[in-house]
Tab-separated table of C-alpha atoms and ligand atoms in Angstrom:
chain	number	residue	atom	x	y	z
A	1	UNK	CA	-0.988	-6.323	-24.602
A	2	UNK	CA	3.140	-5.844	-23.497
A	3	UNK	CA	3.993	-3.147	-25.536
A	4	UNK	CA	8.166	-3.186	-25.432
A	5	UNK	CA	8.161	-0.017	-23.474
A	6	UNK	CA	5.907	-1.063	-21.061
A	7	UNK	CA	6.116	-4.319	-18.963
A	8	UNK	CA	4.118	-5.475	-16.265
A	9	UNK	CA	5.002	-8.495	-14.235
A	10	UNK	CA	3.492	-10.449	-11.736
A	11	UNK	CA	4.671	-12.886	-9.529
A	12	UNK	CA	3.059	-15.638	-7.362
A	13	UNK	CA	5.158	-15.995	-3.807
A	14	UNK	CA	5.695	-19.224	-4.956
A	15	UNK	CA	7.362	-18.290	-7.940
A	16	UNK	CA	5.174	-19.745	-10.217
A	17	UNK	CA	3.654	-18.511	-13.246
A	18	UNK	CA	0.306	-16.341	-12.669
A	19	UNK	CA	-2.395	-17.092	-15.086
A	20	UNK	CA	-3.212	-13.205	-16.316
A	21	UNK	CA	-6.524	-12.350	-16.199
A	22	UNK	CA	-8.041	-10.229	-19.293
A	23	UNK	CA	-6.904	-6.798	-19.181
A	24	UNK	CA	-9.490	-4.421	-18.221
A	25	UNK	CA	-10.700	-2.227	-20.562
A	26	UNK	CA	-12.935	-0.040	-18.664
A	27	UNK	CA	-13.206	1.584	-15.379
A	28	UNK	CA	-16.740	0.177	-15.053
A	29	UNK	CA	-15.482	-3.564	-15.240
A	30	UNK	CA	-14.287	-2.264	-11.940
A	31	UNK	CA	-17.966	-2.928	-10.765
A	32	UNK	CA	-19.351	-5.405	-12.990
A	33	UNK	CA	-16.410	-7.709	-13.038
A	34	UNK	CA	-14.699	-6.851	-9.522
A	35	UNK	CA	-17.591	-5.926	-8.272
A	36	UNK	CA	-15.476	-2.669	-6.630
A	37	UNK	CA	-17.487	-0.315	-5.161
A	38	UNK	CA	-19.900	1.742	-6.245
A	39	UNK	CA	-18.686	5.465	-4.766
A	40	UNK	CA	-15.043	4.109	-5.715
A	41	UNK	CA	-15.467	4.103	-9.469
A	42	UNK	CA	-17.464	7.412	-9.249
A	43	UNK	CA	-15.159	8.774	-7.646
A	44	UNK	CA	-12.535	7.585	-10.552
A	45	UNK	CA	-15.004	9.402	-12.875
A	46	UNK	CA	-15.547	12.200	-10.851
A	47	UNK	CA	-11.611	13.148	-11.310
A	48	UNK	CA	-11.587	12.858	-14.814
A	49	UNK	CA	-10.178	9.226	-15.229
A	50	UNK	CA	-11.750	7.912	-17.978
A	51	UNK	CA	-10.236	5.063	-19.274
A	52	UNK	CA	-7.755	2.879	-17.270
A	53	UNK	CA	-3.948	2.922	-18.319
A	54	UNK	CA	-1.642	0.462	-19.633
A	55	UNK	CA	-0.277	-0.293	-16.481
A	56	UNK	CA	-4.017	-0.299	-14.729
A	57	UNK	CA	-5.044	-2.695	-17.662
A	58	UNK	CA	-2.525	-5.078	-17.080
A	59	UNK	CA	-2.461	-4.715	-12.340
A	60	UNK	CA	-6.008	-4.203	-11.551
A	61	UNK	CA	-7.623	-7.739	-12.769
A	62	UNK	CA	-4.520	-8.983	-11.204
A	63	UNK	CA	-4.740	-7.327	-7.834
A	64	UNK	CA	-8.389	-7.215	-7.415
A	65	UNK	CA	-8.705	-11.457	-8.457
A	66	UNK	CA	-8.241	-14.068	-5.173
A	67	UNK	CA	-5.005	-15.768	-5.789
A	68	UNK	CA	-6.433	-19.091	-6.766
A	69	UNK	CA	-8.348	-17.427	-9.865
A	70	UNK	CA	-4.380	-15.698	-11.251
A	71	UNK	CA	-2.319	-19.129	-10.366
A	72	UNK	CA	-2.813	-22.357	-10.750
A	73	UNK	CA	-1.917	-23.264	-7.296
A	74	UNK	CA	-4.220	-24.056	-4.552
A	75	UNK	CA	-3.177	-22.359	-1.333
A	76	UNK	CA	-5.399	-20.389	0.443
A	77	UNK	CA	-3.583	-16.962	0.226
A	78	UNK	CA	-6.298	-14.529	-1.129
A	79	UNK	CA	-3.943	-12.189	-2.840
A	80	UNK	CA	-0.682	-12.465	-5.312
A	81	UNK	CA	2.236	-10.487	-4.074
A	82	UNK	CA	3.108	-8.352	-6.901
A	83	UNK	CA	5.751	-6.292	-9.192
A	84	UNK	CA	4.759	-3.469	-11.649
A	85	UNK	CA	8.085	-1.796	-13.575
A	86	UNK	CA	6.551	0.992	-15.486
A	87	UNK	CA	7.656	4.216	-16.611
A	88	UNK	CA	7.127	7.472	-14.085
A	89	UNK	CA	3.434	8.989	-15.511
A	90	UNK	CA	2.083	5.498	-16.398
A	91	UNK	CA	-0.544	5.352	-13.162
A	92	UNK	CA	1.044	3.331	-11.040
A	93	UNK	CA	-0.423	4.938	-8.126
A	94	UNK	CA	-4.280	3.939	-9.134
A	95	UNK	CA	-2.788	0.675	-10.218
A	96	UNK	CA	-2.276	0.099	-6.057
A	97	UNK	CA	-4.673	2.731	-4.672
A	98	UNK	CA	-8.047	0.776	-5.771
A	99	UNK	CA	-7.428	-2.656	-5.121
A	100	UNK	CA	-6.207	-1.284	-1.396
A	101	UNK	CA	-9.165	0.775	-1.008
A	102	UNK	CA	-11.909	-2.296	-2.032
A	103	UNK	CA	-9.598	-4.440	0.085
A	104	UNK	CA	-10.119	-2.666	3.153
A	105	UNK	CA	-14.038	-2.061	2.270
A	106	UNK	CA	-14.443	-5.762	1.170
A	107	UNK	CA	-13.240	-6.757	4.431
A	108	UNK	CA	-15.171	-4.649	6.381
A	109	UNK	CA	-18.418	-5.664	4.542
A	110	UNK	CA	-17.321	-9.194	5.560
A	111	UNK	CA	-16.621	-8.637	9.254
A	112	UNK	CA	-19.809	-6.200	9.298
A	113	UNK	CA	-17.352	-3.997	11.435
A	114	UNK	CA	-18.061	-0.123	11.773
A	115	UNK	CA	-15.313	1.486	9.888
A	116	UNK	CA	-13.826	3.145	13.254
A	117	UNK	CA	-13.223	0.025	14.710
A	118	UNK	CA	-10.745	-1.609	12.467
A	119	UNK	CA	-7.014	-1.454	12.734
A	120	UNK	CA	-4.554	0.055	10.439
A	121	UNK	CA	-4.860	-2.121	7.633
A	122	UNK	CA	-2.595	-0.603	4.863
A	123	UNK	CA	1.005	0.993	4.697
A	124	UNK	CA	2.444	2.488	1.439
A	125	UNK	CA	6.046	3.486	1.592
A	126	UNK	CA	7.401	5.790	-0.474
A	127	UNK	CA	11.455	7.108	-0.038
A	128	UNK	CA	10.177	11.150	-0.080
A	129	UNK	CA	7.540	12.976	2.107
A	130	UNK	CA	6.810	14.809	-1.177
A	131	UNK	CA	5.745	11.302	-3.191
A	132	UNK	CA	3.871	10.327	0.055
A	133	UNK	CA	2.007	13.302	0.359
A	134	UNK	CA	0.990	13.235	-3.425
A	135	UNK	CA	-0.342	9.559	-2.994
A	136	UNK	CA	-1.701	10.095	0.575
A	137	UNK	CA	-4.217	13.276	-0.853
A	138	UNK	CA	-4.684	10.915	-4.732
A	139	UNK	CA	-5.948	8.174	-2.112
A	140	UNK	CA	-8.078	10.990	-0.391
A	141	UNK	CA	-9.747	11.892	-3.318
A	142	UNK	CA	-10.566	8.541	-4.658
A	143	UNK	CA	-11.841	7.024	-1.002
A	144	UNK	CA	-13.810	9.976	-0.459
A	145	UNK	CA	-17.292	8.930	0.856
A	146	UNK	CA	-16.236	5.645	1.529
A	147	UNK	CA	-15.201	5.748	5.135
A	148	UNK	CA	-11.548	4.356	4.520
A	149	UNK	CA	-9.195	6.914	5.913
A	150	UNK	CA	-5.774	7.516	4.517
A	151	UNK	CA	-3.223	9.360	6.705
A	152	UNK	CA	0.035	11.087	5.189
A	153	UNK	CA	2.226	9.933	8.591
A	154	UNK	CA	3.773	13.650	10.256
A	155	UNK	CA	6.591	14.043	12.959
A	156	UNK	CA	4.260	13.816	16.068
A	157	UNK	CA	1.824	11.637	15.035
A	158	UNK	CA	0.753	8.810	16.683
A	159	UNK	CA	-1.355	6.065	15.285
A	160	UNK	CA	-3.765	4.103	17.014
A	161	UNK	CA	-3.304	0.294	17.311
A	162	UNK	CA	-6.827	-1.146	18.027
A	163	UNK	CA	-10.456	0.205	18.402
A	164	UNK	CA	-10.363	0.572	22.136
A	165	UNK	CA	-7.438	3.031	21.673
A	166	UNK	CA	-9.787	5.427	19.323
A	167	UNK	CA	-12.393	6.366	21.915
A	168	UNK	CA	-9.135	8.717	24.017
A	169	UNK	CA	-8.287	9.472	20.364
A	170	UNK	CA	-8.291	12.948	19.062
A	171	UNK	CA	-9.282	12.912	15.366
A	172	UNK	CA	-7.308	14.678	13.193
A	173	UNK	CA	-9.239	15.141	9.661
A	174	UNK	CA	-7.052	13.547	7.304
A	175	UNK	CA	-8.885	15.514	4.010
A	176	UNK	CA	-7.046	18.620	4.404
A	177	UNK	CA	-3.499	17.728	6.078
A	178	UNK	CA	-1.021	20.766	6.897
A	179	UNK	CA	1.310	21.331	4.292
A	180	UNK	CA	3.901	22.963	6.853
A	181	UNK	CA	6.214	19.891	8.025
A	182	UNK	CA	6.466	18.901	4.485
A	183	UNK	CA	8.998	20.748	2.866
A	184	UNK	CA	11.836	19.366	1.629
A	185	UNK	CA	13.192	17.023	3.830
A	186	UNK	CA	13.718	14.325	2.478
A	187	UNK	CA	13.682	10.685	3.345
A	188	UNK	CA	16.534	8.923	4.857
A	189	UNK	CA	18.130	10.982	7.514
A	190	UNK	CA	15.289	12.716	8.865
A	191	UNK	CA	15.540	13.877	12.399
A	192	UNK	CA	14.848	11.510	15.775
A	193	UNK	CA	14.268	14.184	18.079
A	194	UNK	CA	10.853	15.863	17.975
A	195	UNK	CA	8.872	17.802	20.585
A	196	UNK	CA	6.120	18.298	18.779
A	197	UNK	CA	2.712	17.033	21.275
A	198	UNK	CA	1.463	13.852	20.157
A	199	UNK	CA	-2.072	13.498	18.612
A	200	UNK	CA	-3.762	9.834	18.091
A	201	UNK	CA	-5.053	9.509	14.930
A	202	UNK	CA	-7.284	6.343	13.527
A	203	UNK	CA	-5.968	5.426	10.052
A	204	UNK	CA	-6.851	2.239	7.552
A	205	UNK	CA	-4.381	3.326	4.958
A	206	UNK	CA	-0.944	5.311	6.284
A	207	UNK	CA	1.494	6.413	3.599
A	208	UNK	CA	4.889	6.997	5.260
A	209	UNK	CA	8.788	6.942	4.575
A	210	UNK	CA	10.045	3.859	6.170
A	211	UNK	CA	11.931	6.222	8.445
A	212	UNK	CA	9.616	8.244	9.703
A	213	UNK	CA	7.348	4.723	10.634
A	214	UNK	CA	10.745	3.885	12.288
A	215	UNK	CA	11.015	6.424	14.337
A	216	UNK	CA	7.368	6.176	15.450
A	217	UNK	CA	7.794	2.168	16.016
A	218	UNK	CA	10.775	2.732	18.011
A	219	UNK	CA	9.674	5.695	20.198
A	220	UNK	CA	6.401	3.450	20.977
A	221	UNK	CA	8.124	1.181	22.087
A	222	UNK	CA	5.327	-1.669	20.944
A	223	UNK	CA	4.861	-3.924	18.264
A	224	UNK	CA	0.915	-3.810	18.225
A	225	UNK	CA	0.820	-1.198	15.202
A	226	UNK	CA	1.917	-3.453	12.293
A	227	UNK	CA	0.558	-7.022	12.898
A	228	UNK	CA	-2.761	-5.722	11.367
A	229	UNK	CA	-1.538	-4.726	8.163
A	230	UNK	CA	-2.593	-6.367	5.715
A	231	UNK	CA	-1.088	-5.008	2.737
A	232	UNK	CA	1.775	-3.472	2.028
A	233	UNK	CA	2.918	-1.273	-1.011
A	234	UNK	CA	6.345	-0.297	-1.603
A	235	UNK	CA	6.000	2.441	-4.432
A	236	UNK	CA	9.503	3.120	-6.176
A	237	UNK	CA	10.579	-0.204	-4.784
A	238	UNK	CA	13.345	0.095	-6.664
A	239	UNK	CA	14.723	2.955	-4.493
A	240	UNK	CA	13.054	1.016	-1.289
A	241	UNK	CA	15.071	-1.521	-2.019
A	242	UNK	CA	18.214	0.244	-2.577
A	243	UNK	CA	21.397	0.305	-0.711
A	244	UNK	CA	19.942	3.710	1.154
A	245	UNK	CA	16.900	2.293	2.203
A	246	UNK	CA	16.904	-1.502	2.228
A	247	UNK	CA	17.499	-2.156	5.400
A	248	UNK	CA	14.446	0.314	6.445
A	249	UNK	CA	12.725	-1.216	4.200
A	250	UNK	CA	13.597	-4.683	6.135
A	251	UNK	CA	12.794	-3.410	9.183
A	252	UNK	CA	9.006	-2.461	8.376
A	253	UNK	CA	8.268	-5.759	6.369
A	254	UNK	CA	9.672	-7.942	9.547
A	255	UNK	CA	6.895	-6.170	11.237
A	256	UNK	CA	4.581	-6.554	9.414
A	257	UNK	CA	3.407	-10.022	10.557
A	258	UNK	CA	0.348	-10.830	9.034
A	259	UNK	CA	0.193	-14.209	7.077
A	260	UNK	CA	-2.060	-12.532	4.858
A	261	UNK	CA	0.431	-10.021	4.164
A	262	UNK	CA	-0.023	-8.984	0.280
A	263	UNK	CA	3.169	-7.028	-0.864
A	264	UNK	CA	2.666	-4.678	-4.063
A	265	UNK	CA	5.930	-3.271	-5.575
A	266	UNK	CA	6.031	-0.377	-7.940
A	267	UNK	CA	8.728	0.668	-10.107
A	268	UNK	CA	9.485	3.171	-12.758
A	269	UNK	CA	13.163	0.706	-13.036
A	270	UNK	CA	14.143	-2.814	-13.334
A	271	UNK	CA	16.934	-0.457	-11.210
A	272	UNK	CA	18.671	-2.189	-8.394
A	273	UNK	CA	17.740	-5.962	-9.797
A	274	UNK	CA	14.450	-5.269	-7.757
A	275	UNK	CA	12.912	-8.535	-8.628
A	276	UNK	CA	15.407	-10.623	-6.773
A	277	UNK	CA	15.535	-8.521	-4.201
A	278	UNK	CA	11.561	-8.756	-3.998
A	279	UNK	CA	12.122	-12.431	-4.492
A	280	UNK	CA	14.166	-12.746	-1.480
A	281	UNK	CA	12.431	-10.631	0.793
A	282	UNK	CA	9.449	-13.202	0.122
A	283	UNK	CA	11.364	-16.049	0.467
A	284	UNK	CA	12.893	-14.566	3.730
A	285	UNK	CA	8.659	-14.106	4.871
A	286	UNK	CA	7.893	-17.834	4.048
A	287	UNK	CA	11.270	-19.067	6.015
A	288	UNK	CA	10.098	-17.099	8.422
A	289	UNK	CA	6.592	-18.313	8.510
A	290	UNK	CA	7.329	-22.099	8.351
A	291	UNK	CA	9.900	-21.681	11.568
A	292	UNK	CA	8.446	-21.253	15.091
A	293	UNK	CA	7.849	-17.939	15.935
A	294	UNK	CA	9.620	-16.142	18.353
A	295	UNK	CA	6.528	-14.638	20.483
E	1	ADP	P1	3.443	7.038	-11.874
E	1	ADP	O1	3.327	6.743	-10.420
E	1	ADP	O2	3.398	5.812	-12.723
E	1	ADP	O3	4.613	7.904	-12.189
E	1	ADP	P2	1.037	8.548	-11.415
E	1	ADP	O4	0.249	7.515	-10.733
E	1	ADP	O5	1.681	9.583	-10.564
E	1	ADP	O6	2.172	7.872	-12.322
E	1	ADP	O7	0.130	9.222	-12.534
E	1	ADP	C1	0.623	10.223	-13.376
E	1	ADP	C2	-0.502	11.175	-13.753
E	1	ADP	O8	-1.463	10.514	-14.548
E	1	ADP	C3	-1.239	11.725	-12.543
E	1	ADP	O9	-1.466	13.081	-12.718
E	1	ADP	C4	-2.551	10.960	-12.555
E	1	ADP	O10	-3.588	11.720	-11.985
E	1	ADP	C5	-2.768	10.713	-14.023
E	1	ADP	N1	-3.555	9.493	-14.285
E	1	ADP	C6	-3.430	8.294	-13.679
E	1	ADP	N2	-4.304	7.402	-14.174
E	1	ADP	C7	-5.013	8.041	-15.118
E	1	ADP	C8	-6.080	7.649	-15.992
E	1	ADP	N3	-6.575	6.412	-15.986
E	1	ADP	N4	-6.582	8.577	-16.838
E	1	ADP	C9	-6.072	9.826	-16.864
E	1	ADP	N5	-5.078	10.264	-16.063
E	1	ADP	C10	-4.536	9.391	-15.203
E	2	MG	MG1	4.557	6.971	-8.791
């Protein structure tokens, strides 16, 4: 199903070749194939999505399948880390937003947790506050009535690290964030300094520029945020990884210390030679993994 203009690659951490799964062909072999929820894939309906994209096809059965069923390797990772490079209006954001979504509620069926209890499971980085506001209220709309919570990360904000921090927390509703802060500054040098009170917010899903998760890691002063997350979704990962941001970029995936760590790149490029940089940022994780660690 490659068409020329459109390619969609995925790679195994251990560099070997995945097995691709049949391209879906329907939304509903969401739920009778992935077995997705139910008030998900309503809610895909609901907007108007009626048939899956090219680049949804080709990620979803690959995103939403354990690792073992998309490579022929027997480790007990239960999810590929992953590059899409498709053109800017192709879906890439539902291509990450639903397997995230039934990630997060899959789990939670499993640990029979109540959603409030569960720590921040899901970062998506983005290199504008515009592009993370735009996914942060798409991922709104599709998790709505789901109980998974997706925050748009503001100047101020603080999130909360573990259950027993939510019950001093002061909800903020994520459904209708302020649009004020989020004019055009964008990205890279945004400001340290900020006076703004702080309000703790609970949040499975946080879409953020790396810097302003920076700032907020650094002015916490504690490490306790990121450990938790268990996937991690660099959209435009070609600019992520780019001279600008790549070291931010670095910064946020050393955090993020889960072994279970699944790491979805999105790209409208092959820009930047973003595979090999992917490739090394992995390779840097399993180093990393298979040396003592520092704690
Ligand atoms: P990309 O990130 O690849 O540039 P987006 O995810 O922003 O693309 O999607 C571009 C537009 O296409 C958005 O307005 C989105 O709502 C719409 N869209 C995405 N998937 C579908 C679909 N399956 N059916 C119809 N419209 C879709
Ligand atoms: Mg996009």
């Amino acid at each position: 199903k490659d068409k020329k203009k459109q390619k969609v690659e995925a790679k195994a951490s251990d560099g070997k070749q995945p097995l691709y799964p049949r391209p879906l062909t329907s939304f509903n072999e969401l739920r009778s194939v992935y077995n997705v929820s139910t008030r998900l894939v309503a809610n895909l309906a609901e907007h108007g999505y009626r048939l899956p994209t090219e680049v949804q096809m080709g990620s979803l059965p690959l995103l939403l399948s354990p690792k073992s069923a998309v490579t022929d390797t027997l480790d007990n990772a239960d999810h590929v880390n992953f590059l899409a490079v498709a053109p800017t209006g192709s879906g890439k954001t539902l291509s990450f937003l639903i397997p995230t979504i039934n990630r997060i509620l899959a789990q939670r069926k499993q640990s029979q947790e109540k959603g409030n209890k569960q720590p921040l499971a899901a970062i998506v980085l983005a290199p504008t506050r515009e592009l993370a506001h735009q996914i942060a209220s798409e991922g709104q709309k599709l998790a709505a009535g789901t109980g998974v919570k997706i925050v748009m990360f503001k100047k101020g904000m603080r999130i909360a690290a573990e259950s027993s921090d939510i019950e001093v927390a002061q909800e903020s509703d994520g459904e209708s964030d302020d649009e004020e802060e989020d004019e055009d500054e964008s990205d890279a040098a945004s400001d340290v300094n900020n006076t703004a009170p702080l309000t703790l917010t609970k949040a499975d899903i946080l879409v953020t520029t790396p810097m302003l998760l920076l700032n907020f890691l650094n002015r916490e002063k504690t490490k306790k945020l990121l450990p938790s997350v268990r996937t991690l979704i660099l959209d435009e990962g070609d600019v992520l990884l780019d001279e600008l941001f790549r070291e931010q970029t670095q910064g946020i995936l050393a955090s993020c210390t889960s072994e279970s760590l699944q790491i979805m790149c999105f790209s409208a490029t092959m820009g930047s030679n973003i595979e090999a940089l992917l490739m090394q940022e992995l390779e840097k994780r399993q180093q990393d993994e298979s040396s003592p660690s520092p704690l």
